[in-house]
XYZ file of C-alpha atoms in Angstrom:
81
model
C -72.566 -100.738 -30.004
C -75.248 -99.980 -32.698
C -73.538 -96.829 -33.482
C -71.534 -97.137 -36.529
C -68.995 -94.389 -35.985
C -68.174 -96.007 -32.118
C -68.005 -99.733 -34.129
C -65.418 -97.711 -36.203
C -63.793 -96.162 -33.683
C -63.171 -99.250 -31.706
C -61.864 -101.394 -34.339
C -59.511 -98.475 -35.858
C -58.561 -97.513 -32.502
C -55.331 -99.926 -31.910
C -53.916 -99.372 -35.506
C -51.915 -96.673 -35.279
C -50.111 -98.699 -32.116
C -49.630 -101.369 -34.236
C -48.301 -99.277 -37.161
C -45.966 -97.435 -34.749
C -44.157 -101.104 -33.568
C -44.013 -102.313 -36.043
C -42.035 -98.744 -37.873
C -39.620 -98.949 -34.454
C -38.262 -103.026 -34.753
C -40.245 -104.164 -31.901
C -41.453 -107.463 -33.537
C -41.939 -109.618 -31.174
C -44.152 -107.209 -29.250
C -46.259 -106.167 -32.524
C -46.667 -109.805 -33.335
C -48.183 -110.047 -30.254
C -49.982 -107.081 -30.149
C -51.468 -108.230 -33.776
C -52.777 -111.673 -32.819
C -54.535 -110.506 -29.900
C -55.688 -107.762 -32.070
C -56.957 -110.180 -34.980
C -58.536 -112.709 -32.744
C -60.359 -111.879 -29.050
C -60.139 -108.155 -29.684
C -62.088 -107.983 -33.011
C -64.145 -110.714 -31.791
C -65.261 -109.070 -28.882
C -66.075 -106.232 -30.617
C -67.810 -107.465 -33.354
C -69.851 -110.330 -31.194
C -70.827 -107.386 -29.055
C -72.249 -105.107 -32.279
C -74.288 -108.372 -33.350
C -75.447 -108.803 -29.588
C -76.799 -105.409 -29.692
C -78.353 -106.092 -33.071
C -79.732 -108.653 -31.828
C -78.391 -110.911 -34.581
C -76.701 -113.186 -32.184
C -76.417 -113.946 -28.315
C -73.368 -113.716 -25.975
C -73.221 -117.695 -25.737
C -72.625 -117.234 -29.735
C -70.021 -115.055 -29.999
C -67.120 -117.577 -29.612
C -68.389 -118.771 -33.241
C -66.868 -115.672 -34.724
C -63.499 -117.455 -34.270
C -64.105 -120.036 -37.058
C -63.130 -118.832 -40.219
C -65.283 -117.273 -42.874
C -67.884 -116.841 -39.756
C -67.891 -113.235 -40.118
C -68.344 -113.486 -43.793
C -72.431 -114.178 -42.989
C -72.758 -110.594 -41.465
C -70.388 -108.626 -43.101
C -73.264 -106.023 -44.221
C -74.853 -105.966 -40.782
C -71.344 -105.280 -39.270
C -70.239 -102.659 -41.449
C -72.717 -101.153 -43.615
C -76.061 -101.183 -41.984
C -76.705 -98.724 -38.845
Protein backbone atom coordinates (compact mmCIF):
# COMPACT_ATOMS: atom_id res chain seq x y z
CA UNK A 1 0.00 0.00 0.00
CA UNK A 2 2.66 2.68 -0.89
CA UNK A 3 0.13 4.51 -2.81
CA UNK A 4 -1.15 7.38 -0.93
CA UNK A 5 -4.52 7.86 -2.57
CA UNK A 6 -5.34 3.72 -1.95
CA UNK A 7 -3.92 4.42 1.99
CA UNK A 8 -6.68 7.14 1.75
CA UNK A 9 -9.11 5.33 0.26
CA UNK A 10 -8.95 2.49 2.65
CA UNK A 11 -9.03 4.33 5.79
CA UNK A 12 -11.96 6.82 4.52
CA UNK A 13 -13.69 4.00 3.06
CA UNK A 14 -15.97 2.79 6.21
CA UNK A 15 -16.90 6.43 7.28
CA UNK A 16 -19.70 7.17 5.57
CA UNK A 17 -21.19 3.60 7.12
CA UNK A 18 -20.40 4.76 10.27
CA UNK A 19 -21.88 8.26 9.75
CA UNK A 20 -25.05 6.68 8.30
CA UNK A 21 -25.68 4.45 11.87
CA UNK A 22 -25.01 6.40 13.70
CA UNK A 23 -27.77 9.37 11.80
CA UNK A 24 -30.48 6.17 11.90
CA UNK A 25 -30.31 5.19 16.09
CA UNK A 26 -28.54 2.04 15.54
CA UNK A 27 -26.04 2.47 18.48
CA UNK A 28 -25.24 -0.49 19.52
CA UNK A 29 -24.30 -1.62 16.02
CA UNK A 30 -22.18 1.73 15.26
CA UNK A 31 -20.44 1.29 18.56
CA UNK A 32 -19.44 -1.76 17.33
CA UNK A 33 -18.79 -0.97 14.01
CA UNK A 34 -16.45 2.02 15.51
CA UNK A 35 -14.22 -0.06 17.80
CA UNK A 36 -13.45 -2.51 15.28
CA UNK A 37 -12.96 0.38 13.05
CA UNK A 38 -10.51 2.29 15.55
CA UNK A 39 -8.54 -0.71 16.56
CA UNK A 40 -7.71 -4.00 14.09
CA UNK A 41 -9.08 -2.19 11.06
CA UNK A 42 -6.80 0.93 11.14
CA UNK A 43 -4.16 -1.20 12.44
CA UNK A 44 -4.14 -3.46 9.74
CA UNK A 45 -4.07 -0.93 7.43
CA UNK A 46 -1.61 1.18 8.67
CA UNK A 47 0.91 -1.88 9.82
CA UNK A 48 0.48 -2.98 6.24
CA UNK A 49 1.54 0.74 4.63
CA UNK A 50 4.70 0.61 7.07
CA UNK A 51 5.33 -3.13 5.94
CA UNK A 52 5.46 -1.99 2.47
CA UNK A 53 7.66 0.92 3.47
CA UNK A 54 9.61 -1.15 4.86
CA UNK A 55 9.56 0.78 8.14
CA UNK A 56 8.39 -2.16 10.09
CA UNK A 57 7.77 -6.05 9.76
CA UNK A 58 4.49 -8.05 10.01
CA UNK A 59 5.66 -9.57 13.51
CA UNK A 60 5.59 -5.61 14.47
CA UNK A 61 2.47 -4.55 13.59
CA UNK A 62 0.57 -5.61 16.78
CA UNK A 63 2.73 -2.62 18.41
CA UNK A 64 0.50 -0.15 16.66
CA UNK A 65 -2.09 -1.02 19.35
CA UNK A 66 -0.22 0.76 22.21
CA UNK A 67 -1.03 4.17 22.41
CA UNK A 68 0.85 7.10 21.00
CA UNK A 69 2.63 4.18 18.76
CA UNK A 70 1.48 5.70 15.67
CA UNK A 71 2.56 9.07 16.78
CA UNK A 72 6.46 7.91 15.65
CA UNK A 73 5.31 7.62 11.93
CA UNK A 74 2.71 9.91 11.54
CA UNK A 75 4.67 11.69 8.49
CA UNK A 76 5.59 8.39 6.87
CA UNK A 77 1.86 7.33 7.13
CA UNK A 78 0.29 10.29 5.84
CA UNK A 79 2.42 12.72 4.22
CA UNK A 80 5.28 11.03 2.54
CA UNK A 81 4.55 8.83 -0.77
Amino acid sequence: MKNIVVYYFAILLPIPLLIWLSLSGRFVWFSILLLIYALPYRTVIDGARLVDKHLMTWKQVWKLLIPGRRLKYTRELYFKN
